[in-house]
Short mmCIF file of C-alpha atoms in Angstrom, two decimals:
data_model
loop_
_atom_site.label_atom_id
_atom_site.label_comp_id
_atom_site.label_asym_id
_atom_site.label_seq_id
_atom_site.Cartn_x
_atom_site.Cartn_y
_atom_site.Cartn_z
CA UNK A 251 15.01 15.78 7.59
CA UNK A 252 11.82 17.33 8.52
CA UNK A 253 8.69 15.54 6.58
CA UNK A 254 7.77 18.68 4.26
CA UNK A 255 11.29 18.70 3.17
CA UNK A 256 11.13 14.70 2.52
CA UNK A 257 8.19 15.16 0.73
CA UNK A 258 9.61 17.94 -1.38
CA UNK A 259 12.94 15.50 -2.49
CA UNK A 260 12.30 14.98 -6.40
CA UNK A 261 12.37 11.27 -6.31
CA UNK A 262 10.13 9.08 -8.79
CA UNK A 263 8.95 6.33 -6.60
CA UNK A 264 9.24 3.20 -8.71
CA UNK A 265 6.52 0.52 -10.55
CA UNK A 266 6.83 -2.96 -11.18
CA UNK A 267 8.60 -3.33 -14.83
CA UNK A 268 6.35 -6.50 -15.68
CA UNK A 269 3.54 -3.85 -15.10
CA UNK A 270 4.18 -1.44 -17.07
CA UNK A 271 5.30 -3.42 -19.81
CA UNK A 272 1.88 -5.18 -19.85
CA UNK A 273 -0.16 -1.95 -19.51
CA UNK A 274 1.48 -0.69 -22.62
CA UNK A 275 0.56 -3.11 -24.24
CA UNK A 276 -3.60 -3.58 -22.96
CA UNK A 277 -3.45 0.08 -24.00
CA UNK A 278 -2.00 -0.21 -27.40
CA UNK A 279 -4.83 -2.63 -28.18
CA UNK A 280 -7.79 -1.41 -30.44
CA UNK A 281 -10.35 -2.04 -27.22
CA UNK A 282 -8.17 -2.56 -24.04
CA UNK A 283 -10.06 -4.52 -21.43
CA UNK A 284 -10.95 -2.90 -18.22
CA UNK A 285 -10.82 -6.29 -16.01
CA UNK A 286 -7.20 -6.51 -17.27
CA UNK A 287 -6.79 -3.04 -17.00
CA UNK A 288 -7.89 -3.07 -12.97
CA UNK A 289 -6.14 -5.94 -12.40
CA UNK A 290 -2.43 -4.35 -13.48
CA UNK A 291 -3.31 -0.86 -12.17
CA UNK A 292 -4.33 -2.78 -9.07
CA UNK A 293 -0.94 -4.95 -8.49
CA UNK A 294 1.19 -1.88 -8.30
CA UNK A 295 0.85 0.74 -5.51
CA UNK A 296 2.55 3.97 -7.50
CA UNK A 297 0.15 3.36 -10.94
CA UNK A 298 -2.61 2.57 -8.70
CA UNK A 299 -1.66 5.90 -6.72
CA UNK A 300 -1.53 7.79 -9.95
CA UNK A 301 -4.30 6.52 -11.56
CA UNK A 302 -6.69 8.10 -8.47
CA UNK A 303 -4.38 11.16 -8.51
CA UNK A 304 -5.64 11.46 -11.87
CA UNK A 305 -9.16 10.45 -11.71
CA UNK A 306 -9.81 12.88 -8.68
CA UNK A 307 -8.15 16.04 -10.47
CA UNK A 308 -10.24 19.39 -9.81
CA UNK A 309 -10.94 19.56 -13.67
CA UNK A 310 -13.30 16.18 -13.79
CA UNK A 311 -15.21 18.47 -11.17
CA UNK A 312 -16.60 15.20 -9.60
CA UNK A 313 -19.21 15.24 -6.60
CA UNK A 314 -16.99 12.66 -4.60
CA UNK A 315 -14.05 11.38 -4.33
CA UNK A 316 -12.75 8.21 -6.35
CA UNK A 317 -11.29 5.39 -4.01
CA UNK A 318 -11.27 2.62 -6.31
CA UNK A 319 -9.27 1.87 -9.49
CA UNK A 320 -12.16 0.52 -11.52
CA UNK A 321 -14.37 3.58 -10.90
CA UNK A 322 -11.33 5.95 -12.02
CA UNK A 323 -10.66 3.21 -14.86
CA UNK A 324 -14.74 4.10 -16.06
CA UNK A 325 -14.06 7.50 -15.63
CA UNK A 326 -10.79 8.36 -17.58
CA UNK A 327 -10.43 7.40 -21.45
CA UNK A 328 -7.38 5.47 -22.86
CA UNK A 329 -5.35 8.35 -24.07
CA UNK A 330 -4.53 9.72 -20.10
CA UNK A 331 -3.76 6.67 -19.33
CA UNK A 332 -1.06 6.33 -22.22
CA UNK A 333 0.52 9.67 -20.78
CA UNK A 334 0.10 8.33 -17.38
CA UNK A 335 1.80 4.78 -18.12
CA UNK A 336 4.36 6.18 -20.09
CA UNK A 337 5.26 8.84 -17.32
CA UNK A 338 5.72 5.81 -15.31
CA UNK A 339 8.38 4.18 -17.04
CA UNK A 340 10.96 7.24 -14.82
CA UNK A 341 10.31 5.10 -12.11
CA UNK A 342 11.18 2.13 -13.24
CA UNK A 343 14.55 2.98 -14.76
CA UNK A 344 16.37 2.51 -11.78
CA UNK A 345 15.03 -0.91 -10.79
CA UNK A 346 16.09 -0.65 -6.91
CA UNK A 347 16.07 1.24 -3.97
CA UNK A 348 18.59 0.72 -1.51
CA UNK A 349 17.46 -0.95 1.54
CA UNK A 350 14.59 -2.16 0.10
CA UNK A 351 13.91 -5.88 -1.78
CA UNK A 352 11.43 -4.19 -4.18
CA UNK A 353 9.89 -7.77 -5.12
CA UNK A 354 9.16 -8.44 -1.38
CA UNK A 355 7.91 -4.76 -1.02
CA UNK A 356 4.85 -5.25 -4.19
CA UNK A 357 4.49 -8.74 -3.02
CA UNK A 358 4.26 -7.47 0.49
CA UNK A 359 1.67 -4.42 -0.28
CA UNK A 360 -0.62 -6.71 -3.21
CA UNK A 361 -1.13 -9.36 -0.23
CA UNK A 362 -2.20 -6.62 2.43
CA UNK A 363 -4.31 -4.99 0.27
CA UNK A 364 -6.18 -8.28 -0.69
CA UNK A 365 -6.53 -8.88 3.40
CA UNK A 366 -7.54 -5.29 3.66
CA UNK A 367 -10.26 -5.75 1.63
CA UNK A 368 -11.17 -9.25 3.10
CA UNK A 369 -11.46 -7.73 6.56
CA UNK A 370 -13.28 -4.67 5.75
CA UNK A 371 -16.37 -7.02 4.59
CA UNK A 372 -16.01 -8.56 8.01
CA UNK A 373 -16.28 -4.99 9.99
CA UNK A 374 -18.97 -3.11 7.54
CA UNK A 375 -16.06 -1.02 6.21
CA UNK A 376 -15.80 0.27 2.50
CA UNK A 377 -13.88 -2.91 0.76
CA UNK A 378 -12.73 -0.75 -1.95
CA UNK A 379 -11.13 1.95 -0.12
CA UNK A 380 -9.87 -0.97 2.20
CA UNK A 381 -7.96 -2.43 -0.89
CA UNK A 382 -6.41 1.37 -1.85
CA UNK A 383 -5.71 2.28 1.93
CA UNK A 384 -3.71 -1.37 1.97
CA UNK A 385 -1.70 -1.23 -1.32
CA UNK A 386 -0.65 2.58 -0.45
CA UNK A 387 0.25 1.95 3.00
CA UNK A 388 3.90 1.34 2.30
CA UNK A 389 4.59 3.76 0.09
CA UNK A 390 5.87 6.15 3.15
CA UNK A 391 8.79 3.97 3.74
CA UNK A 392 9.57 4.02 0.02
CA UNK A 393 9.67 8.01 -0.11
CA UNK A 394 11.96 7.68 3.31
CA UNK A 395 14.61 5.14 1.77
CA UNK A 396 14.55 7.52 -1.70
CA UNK A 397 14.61 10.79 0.37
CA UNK A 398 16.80 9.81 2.83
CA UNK A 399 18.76 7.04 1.89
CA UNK A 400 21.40 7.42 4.84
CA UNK A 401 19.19 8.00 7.36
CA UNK A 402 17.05 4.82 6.03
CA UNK A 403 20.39 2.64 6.20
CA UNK A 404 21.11 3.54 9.40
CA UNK A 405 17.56 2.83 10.98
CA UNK A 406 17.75 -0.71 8.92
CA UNK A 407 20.84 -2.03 11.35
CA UNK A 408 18.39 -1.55 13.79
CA UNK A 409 14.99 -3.17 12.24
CA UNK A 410 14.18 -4.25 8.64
CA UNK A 411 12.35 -2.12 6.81
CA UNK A 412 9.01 -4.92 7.16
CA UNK A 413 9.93 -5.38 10.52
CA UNK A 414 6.79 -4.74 12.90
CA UNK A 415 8.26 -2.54 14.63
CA UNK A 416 9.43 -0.37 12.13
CA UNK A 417 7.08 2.48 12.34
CA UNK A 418 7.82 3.03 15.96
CA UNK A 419 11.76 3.35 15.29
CA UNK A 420 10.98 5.87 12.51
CA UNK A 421 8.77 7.85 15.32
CA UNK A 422 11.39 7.95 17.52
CA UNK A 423 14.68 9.17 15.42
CA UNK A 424 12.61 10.93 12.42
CA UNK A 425 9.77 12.32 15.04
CA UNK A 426 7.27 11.04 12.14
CA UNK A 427 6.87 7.47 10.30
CA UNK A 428 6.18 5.67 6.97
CA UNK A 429 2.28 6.02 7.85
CA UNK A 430 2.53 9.93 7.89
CA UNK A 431 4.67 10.13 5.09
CA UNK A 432 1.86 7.46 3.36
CA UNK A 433 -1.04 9.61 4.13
CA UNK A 434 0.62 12.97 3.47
CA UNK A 435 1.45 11.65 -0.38
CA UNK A 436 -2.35 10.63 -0.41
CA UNK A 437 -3.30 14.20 0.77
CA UNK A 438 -1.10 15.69 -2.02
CA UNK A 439 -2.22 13.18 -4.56
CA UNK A 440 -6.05 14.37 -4.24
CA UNK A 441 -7.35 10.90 -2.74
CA UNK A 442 -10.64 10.44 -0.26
CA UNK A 443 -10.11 11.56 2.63
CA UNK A 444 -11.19 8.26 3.88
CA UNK A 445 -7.89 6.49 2.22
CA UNK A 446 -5.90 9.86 4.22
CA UNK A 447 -6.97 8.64 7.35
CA UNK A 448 -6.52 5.31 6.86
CA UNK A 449 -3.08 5.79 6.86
CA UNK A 450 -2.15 8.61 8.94
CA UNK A 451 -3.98 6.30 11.80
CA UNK A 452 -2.76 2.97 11.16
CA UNK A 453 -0.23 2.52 13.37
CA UNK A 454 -3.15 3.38 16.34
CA UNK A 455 -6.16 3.54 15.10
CA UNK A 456 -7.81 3.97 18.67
CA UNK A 457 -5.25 5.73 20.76
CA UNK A 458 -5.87 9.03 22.08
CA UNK A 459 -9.20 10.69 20.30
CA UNK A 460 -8.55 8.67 17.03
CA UNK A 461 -11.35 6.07 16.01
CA UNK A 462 -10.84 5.16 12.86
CA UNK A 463 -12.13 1.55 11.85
CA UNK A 464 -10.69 1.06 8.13
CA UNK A 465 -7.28 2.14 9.64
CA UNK A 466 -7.72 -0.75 11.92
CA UNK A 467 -8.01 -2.69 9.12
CA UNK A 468 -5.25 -1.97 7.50
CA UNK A 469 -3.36 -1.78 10.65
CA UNK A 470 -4.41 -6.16 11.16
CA UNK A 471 -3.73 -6.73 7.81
CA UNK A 472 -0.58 -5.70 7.52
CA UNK A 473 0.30 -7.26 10.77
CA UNK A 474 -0.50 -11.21 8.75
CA UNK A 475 1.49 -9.94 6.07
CA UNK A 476 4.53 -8.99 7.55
CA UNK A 477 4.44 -12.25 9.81
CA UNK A 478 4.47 -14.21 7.00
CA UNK A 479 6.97 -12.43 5.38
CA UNK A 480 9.16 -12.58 8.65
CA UNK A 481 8.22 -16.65 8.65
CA UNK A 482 7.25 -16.11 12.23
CA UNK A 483 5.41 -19.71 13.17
CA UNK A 484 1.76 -20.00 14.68
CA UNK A 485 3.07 -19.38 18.46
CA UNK A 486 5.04 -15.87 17.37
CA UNK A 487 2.06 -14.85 15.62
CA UNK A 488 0.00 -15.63 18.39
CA UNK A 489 2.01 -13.58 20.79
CA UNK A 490 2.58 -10.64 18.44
CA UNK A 491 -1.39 -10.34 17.33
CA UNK A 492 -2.32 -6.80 17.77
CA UNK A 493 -5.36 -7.49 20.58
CA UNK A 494 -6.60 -4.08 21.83
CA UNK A 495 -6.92 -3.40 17.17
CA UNK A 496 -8.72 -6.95 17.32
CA UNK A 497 -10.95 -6.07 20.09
CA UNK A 498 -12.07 -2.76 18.72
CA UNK A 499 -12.96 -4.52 15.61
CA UNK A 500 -14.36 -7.65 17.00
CA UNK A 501 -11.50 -9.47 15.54
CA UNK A 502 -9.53 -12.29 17.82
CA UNK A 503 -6.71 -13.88 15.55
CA UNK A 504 -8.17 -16.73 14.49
CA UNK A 505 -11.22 -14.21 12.50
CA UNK A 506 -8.31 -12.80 11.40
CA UNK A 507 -6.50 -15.78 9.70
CA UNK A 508 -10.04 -17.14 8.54
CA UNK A 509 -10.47 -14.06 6.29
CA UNK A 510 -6.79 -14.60 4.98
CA UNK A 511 -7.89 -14.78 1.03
CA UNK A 512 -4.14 -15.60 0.09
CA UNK A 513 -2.76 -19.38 -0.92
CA UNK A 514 0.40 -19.09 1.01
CA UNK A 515 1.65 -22.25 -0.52
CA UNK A 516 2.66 -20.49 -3.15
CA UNK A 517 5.45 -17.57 -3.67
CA UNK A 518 4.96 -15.71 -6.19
CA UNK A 519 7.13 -13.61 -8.46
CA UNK A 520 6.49 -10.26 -10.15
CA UNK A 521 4.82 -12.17 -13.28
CA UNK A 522 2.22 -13.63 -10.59
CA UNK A 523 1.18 -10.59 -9.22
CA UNK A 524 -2.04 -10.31 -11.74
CA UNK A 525 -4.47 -12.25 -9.04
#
């Protein structure tokens, strides 16, 4: 399936249950409060998504672009986001997608968009479109498994869908990956084009005549996460550490693990997710 005809599959990519539950309810109060409000919009990638689809609509007739979820927050009143929450709850009927552990996937994208964020401090990149670029990243492979749910399965015998190499077996038998797909939802969703290229680049950032820093970012940061998720120990992370990303950045992997703003210790489940 060709990616225009992926992205044209009428699929409703899914939100966290907990999340929408809870953002009913902020919104049903008499004066909802925006720190609560960022904090759910920011734990799920598809509201979050939504909510800047929304904010950066051609009738707000806004100067710039809106990368972060409290700026859009300030900028839209409570009854859009009723419609918007509401709207959500298609997504959530189905509670799965098959080939896909959707509590590792939120867990997984939350956690790389708090590193995101972390590291783009470190490298004098935006921090806020750091955090969107991070917790949208995934949302390719998402589309992919929805889309093309045999296709998904069959690439999944081969490497999990968090595996690191992932992207580069969805290259080769799709001829495009979860990154493109990622970055083409952002196009059609009306976001910065600094969150598009972001990624659309972060699989390689710096090959050929790309240079594009905050997809580096994202690129390291999802790297940590999906080592931790894959339990590799402090030797396989070692050897896996993306280098040439690092060196482009000015990152070596112990920068890298310094800047890790996540308490490993503990696992959380989808009622912890609000951090």
């Amino acid at each position: 399936m060709e990616l225009n005809a992926l992205l044209g599959q009428p699929v409703a990519l899914p939100s966290l249950p907990r999340t929408v539950a809870l953002l009913m309810n902020e919104l049903a109060q008499r004066e909802p409060s925006l720190r609560r409000l960022n904090l759910l919009f920011g734990s799920d990638p598809v509201l979050a998504a939504r909510l800047l689809e929304l904010a950066n609509a051609p009738a707000h007739q806004l100067t710039r672009q809106v990368a972060g979820i409290s700026e859009a927050l300030v900028l839209l009143g409570s009854a859009p986001l009723q419609t918007l929450v509401s709207s959500a709850t298609l997504g959530t009927a189905a509670r799965a997608v098959q080939g896909i552990n959707l509590q590792q996937f939120w867990r997984y994208s939350l956690h790389t968009a708090k590193l995101a964020r972390s590291l783009a401090g470190v490298v004098f990149q935006n921090p806020t479109a750091a955090y969107t670029a991070g917790l949208l990243h995934g949302l390719g492979e998402l589309l992919i498994h929805l889309g093309n749910p045999q296709k998904a399965q069959s690439m999944n015998t081969l490497v999990l869908p968090l595996d690191m190499r992932r992207g580069k077996i969805e290259q080769r038998i799709l001829g495009y990956s979860y990154s493109h797909v990622s970055a083409a939802l952002a196009q059609r969703w009306l976001l910065p084009q600094v969150v598009v290229d972001a990624l659309q680049y972060q699989a390689a950032p710096f090959e050929n005549t790309a240079y594009e820093p905050l997809a580096g970012v994202i690129h390291l940061a999802a790297w940590r996460v999906r080592g931790r998720e894959a339990g590799l120990s402090e030797r396989e992370l070692a050897v896996s550490f993306p280098g040439e990303i690092g060196l482009m950045l000015g990152l070596d992997i112990d920068m890298v693990l310094q800047q890790d703003p996540i308490d490993w210790t503990v696992r959380p489940d989808a009622a912890d997710y609000l951090v």
